Short mmCIF file of C-alpha atoms and ligand atoms in Angstrom, two decimals:
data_model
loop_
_atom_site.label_atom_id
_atom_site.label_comp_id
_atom_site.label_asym_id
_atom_site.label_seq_id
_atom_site.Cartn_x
_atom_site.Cartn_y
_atom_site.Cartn_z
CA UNK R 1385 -283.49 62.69 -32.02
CA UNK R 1386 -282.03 65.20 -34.55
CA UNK R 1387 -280.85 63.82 -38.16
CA UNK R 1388 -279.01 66.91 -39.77
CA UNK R 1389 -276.98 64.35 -41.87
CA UNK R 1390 -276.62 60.85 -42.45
CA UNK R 1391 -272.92 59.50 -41.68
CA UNK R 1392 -271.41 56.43 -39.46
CA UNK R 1393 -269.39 56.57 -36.96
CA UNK R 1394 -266.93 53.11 -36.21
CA UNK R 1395 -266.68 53.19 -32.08
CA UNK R 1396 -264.35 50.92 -30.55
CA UNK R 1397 -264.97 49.67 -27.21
CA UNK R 1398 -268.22 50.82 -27.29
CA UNK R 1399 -270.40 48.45 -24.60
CA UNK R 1400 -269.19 49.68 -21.68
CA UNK R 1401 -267.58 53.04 -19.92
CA UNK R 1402 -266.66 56.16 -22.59
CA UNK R 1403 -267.09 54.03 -25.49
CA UNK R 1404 -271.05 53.61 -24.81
CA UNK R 1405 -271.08 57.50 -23.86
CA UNK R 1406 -269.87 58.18 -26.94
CA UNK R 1407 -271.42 55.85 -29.01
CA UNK R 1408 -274.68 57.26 -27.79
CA UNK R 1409 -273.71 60.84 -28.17
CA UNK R 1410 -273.07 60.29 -31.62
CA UNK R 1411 -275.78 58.48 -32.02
CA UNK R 1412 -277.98 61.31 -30.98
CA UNK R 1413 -276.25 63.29 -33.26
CA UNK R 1414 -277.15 61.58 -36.17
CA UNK R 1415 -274.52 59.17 -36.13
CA UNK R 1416 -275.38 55.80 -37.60
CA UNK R 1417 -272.93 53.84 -34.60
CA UNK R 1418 -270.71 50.34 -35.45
CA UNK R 1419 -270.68 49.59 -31.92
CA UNK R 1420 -267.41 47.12 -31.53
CA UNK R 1421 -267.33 45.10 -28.38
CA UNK R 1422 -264.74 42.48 -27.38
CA UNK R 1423 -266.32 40.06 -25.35
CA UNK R 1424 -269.26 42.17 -23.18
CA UNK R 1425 -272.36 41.28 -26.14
CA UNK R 1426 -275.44 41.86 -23.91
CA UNK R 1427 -273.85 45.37 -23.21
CA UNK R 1428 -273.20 46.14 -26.24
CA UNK R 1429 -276.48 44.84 -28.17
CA UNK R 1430 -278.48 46.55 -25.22
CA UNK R 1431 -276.73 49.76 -26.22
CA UNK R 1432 -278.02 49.29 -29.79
CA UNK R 1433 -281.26 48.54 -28.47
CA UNK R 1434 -281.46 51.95 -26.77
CA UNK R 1435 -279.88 53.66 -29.85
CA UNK R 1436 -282.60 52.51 -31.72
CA UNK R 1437 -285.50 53.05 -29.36
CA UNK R 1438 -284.60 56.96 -29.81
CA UNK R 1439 -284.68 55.98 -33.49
CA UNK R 1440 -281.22 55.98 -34.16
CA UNK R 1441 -279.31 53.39 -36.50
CA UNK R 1442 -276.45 51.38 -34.48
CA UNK R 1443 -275.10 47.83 -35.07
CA UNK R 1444 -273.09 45.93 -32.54
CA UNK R 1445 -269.43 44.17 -33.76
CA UNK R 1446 -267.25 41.66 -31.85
CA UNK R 1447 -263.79 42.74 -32.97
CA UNK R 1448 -260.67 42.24 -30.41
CA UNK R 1449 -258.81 45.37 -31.61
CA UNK R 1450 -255.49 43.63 -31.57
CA UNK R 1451 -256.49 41.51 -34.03
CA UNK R 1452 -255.48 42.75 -37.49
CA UNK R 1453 -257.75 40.54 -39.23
CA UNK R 1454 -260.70 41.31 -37.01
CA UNK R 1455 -260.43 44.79 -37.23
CA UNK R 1456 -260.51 44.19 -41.24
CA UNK R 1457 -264.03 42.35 -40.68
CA UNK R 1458 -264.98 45.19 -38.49
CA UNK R 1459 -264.42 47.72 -41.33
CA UNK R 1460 -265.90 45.41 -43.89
CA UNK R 1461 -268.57 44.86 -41.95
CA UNK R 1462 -269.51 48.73 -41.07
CA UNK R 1463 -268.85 49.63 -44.91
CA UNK R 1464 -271.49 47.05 -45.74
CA UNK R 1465 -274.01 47.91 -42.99
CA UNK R 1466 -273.72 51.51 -43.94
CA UNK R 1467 -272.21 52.19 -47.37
CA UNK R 1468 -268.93 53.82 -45.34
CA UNK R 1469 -267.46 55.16 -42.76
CA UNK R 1470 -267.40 58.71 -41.71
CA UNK R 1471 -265.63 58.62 -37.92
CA UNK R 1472 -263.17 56.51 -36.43
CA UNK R 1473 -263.40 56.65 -32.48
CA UNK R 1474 -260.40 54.62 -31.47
CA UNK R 1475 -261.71 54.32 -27.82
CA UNK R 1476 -260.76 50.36 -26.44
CA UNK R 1477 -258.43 50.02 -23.92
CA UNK R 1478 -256.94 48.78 -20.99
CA UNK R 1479 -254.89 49.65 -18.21
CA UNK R 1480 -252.69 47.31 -16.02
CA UNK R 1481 -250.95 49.69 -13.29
CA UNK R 1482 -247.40 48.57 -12.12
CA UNK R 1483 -244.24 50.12 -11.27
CA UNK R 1484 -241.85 49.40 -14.19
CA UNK R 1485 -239.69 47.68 -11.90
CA UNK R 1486 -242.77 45.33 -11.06
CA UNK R 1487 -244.38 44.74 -14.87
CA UNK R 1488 -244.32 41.56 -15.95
CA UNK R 1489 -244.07 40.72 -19.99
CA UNK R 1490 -247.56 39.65 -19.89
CA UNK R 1491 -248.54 43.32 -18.40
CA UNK R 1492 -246.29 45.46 -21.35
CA UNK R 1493 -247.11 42.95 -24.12
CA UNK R 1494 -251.07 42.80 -23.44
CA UNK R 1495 -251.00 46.50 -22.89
CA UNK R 1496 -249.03 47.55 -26.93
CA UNK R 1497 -251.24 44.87 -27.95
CA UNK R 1498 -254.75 46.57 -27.13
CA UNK R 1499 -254.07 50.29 -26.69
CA UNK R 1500 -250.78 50.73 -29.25
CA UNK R 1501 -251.78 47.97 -31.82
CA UNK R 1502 -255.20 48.21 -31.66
CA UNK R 1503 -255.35 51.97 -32.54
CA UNK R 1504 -252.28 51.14 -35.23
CA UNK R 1505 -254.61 48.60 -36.86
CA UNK R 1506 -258.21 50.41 -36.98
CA UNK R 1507 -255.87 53.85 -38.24
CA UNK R 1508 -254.64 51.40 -41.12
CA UNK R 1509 -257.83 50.21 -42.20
CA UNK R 1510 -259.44 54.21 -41.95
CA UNK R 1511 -256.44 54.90 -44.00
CA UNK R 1512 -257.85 53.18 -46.68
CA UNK R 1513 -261.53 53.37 -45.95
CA UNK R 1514 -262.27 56.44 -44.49
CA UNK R 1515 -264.60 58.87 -46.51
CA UNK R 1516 -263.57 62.32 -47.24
CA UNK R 1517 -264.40 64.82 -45.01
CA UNK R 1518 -264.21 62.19 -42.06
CA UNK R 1519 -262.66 61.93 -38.57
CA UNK R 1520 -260.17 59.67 -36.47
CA UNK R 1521 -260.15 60.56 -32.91
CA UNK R 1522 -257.99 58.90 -30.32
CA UNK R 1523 -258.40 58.37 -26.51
CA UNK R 1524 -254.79 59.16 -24.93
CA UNK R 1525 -254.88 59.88 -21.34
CA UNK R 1526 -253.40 63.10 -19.16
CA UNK R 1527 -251.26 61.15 -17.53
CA UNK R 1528 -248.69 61.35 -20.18
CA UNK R 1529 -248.89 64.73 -18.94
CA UNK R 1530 -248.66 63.75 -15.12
CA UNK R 1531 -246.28 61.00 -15.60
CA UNK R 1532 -248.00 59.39 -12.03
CA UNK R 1533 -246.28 56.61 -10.67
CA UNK R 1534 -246.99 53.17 -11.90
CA UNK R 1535 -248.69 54.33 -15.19
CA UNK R 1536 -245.06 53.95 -17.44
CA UNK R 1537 -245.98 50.95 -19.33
CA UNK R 1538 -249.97 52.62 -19.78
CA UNK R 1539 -248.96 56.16 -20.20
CA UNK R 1540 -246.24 54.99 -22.40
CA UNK R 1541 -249.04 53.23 -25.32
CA UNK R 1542 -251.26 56.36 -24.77
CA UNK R 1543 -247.79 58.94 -25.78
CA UNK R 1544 -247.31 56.83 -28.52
CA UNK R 1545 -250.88 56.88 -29.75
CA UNK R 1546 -250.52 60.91 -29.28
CA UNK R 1547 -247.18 60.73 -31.76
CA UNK R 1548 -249.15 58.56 -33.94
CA UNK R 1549 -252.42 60.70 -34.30
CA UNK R 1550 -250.17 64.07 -35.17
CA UNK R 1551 -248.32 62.31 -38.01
CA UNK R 1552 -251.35 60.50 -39.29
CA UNK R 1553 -252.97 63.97 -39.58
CA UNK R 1554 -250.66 64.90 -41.80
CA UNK R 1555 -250.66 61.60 -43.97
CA UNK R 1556 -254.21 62.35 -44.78
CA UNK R 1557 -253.57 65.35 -46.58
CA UNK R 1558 -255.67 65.99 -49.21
CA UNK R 1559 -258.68 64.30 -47.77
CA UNK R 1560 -260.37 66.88 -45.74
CA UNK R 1561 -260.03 64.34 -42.79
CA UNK R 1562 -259.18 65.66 -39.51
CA UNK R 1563 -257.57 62.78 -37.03
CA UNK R 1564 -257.15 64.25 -32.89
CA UNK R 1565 -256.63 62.75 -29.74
CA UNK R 1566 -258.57 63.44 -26.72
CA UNK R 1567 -257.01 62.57 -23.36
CA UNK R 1568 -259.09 62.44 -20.51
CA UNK R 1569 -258.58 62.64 -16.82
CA UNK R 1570 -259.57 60.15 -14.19
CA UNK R 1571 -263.25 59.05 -15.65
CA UNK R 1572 -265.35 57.54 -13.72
CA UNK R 1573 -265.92 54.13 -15.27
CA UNK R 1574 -264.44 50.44 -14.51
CA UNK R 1575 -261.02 50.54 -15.82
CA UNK R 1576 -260.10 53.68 -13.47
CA UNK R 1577 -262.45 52.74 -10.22
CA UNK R 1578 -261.93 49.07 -10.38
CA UNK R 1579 -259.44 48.05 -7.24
CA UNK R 1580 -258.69 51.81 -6.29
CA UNK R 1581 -259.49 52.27 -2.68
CA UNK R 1582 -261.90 55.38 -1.70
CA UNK R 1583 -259.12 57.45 -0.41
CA UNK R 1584 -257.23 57.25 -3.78
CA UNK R 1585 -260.47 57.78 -5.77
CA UNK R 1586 -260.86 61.25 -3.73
CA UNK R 1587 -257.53 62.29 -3.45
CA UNK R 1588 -257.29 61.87 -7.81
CA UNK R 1589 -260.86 63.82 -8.01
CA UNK R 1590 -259.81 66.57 -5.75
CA UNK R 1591 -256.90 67.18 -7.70
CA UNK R 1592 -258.29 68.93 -10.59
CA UNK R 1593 -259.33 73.11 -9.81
CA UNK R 1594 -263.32 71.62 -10.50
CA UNK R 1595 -262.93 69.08 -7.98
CA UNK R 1596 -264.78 65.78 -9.25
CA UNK R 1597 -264.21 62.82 -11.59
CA UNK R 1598 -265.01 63.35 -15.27
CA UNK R 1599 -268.01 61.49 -16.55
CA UNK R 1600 -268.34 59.68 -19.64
CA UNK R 1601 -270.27 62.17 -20.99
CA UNK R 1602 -267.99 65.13 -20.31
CA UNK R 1603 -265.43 62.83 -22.80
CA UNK R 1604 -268.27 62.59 -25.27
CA UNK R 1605 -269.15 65.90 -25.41
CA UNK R 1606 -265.77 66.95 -26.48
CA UNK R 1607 -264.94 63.87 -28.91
CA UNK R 1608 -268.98 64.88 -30.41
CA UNK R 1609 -267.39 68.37 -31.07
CA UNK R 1610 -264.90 67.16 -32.72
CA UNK R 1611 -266.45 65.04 -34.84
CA UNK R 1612 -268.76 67.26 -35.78
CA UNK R 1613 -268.46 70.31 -38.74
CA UNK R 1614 -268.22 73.09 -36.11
CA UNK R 1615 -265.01 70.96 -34.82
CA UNK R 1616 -263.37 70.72 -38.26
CA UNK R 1617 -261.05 72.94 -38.43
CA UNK R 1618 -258.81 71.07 -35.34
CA UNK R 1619 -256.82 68.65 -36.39
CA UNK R 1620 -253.28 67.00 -35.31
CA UNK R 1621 -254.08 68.26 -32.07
CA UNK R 1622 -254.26 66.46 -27.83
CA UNK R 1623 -257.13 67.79 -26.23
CA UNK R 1624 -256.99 67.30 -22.48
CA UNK R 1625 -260.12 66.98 -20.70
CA UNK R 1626 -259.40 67.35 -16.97
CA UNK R 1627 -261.23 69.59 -15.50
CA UNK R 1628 -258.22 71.71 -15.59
CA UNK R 1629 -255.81 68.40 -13.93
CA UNK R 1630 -252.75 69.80 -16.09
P1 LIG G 2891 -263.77 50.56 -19.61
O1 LIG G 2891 -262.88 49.51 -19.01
O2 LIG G 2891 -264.91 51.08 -18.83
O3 LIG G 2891 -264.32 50.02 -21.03
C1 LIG G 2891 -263.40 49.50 -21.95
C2 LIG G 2891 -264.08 49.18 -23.25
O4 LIG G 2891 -263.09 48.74 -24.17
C3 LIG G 2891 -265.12 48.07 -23.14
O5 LIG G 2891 -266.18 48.37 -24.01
C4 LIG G 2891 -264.35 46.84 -23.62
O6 LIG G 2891 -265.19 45.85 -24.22
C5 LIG G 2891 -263.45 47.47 -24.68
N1 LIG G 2891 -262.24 46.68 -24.94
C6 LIG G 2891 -261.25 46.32 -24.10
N2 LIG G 2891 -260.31 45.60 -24.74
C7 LIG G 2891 -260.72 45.51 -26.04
C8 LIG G 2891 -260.21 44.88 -27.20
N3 LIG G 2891 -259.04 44.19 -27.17
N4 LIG G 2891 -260.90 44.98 -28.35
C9 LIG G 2891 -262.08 45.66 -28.42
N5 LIG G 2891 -262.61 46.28 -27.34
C10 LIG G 2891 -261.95 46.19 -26.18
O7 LIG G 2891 -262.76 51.74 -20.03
P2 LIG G 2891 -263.02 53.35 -20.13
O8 LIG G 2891 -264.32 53.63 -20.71
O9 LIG G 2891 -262.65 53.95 -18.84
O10 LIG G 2891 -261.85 53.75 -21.14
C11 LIG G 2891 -262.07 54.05 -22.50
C12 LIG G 2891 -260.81 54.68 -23.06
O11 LIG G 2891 -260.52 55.89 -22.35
C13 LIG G 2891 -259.54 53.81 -22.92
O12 LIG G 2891 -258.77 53.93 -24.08
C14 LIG G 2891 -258.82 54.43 -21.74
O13 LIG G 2891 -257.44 54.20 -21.79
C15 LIG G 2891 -259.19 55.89 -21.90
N6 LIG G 2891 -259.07 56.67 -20.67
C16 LIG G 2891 -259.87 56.38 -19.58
C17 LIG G 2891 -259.73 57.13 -18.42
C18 LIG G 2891 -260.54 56.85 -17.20
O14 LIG G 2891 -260.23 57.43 -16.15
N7 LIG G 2891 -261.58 56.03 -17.26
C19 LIG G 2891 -258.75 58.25 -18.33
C20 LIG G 2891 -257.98 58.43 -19.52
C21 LIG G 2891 -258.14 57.68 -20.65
P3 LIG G 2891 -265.94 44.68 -23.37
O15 LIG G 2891 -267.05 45.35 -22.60
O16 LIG G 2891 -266.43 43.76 -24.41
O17 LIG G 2891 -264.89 44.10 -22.46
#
């Protein structure tokens, strides 16, 4: 494992899916990880236990992201752990599919509360904790770009998140830290395989010009560059990574 530089990286949602791609990625690049979880603790403390096999520093953090007051402890927690915070990867989420016509309050409210709220209330506590120099980055999604059927009340927490990352770019002025969204296509992971039949898995994979699901770690790779000095200079910007999808 390479350590060019010591700094810590907060990663929400990181037991399972992107989040532990991510988590690891960073991890191997010198990353000390906060590994927040919201109720999956073997996954996430066995991710830690792999981070540190490869000699890594990562700690594991129950935190339900729509939980003001837990996020605070999740901060608090990673500033003691590691003397600060360097990256913000607001990566938890959760996607109910539904025609609008068809979502139920339970489906719109638990869907702000995790995806909108969630990012609105780790971006808070960055705002004030965040070291100089750092990064936010954001998971959106491209269908705010393909506006798919039965994604509104999803696609419609991700376009906010989107709105929210380009004006909180330019409330950090001053601070040398860059804040970006990346918005991936289908992934394959849980929350887009779980209760898709095969035909719809294929027909979304075939869709974009290279013709497969992204992985986790084709996401990870692009947050990593982000995060990282050669990815600096981007900031207030939606990355989409499709494989070319839209
Ligand atoms: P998964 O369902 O595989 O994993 C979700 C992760 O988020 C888990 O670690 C879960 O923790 C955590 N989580 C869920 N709710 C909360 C909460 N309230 N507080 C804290 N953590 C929580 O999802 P993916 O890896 O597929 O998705 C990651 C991100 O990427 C999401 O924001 C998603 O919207 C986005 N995305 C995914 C795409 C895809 O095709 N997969 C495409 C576009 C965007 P636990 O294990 O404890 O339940």
């Amino acid at each position: 494992m390479t350590k060019t530089f010591e700094r810590t990286a907060i990663v929400t949602g990181a037991s399972r899916g992107i989040g532990r791609a991510i988590a690891s990625r960073l991890a191997n690049d010198g990353f000390n990880i906060v590994a927040n979880f919201a109720g999956n603790e073997k996954a996430a403390q066995d991710l830690v236990q792999n981070i540190e096999q490869l000699g890594g520093k990562a700690i594991a953090v129950q935190a339900d992201v729509a939980d003001s007051k837990a996020v605070k402890q999740l901060f608090d927690i990673a500033q003691e752990a590691f003397n600060g915070v360097d990256a913000l990867i607001n990566n938890a989420g959760i996607m109910k599919l539904s025609t609008i016509a068809e979502s139920d309050d339970a489906l719109f409210d638990t869907q702000i509360a995790t995806n909108l709220k969630g990012s609105f209330n780790t971006m808070r506590e960055a705002a004030a904790h965040l070291k100089d120099g750092g990064s936010v980055i954001n998971l959106s999604t491209s269908v705010v770009g393909l506006n798919l059927e039965t994604y509104g009340v999803y696609a419609s927490t991700k376009a906010a998140i989107e709105t929210m990352t380009k004006i909180f770019a330019k409330e950090l002025r001053g601070r040398n830290i860059t804040v970006n969204a990346v918005a991936p296509g289908p992934t394959a992971t849980d929350l887009f395989l779980d209760g898709k039949p095969k035909e719809v898995v294929d027909r979304l994979a075939k869709m974009p010009p290279l013709e497969r699901l992204g992985t986790p770690e084709d996401i990870a790779n692009a947050i990593a560059f982000l995060a990282s000095p050669d990815g600096h200079w981007i900031n207030g910007q939606v990355l989409r990574a499709n494989g070319g999808m839209i």
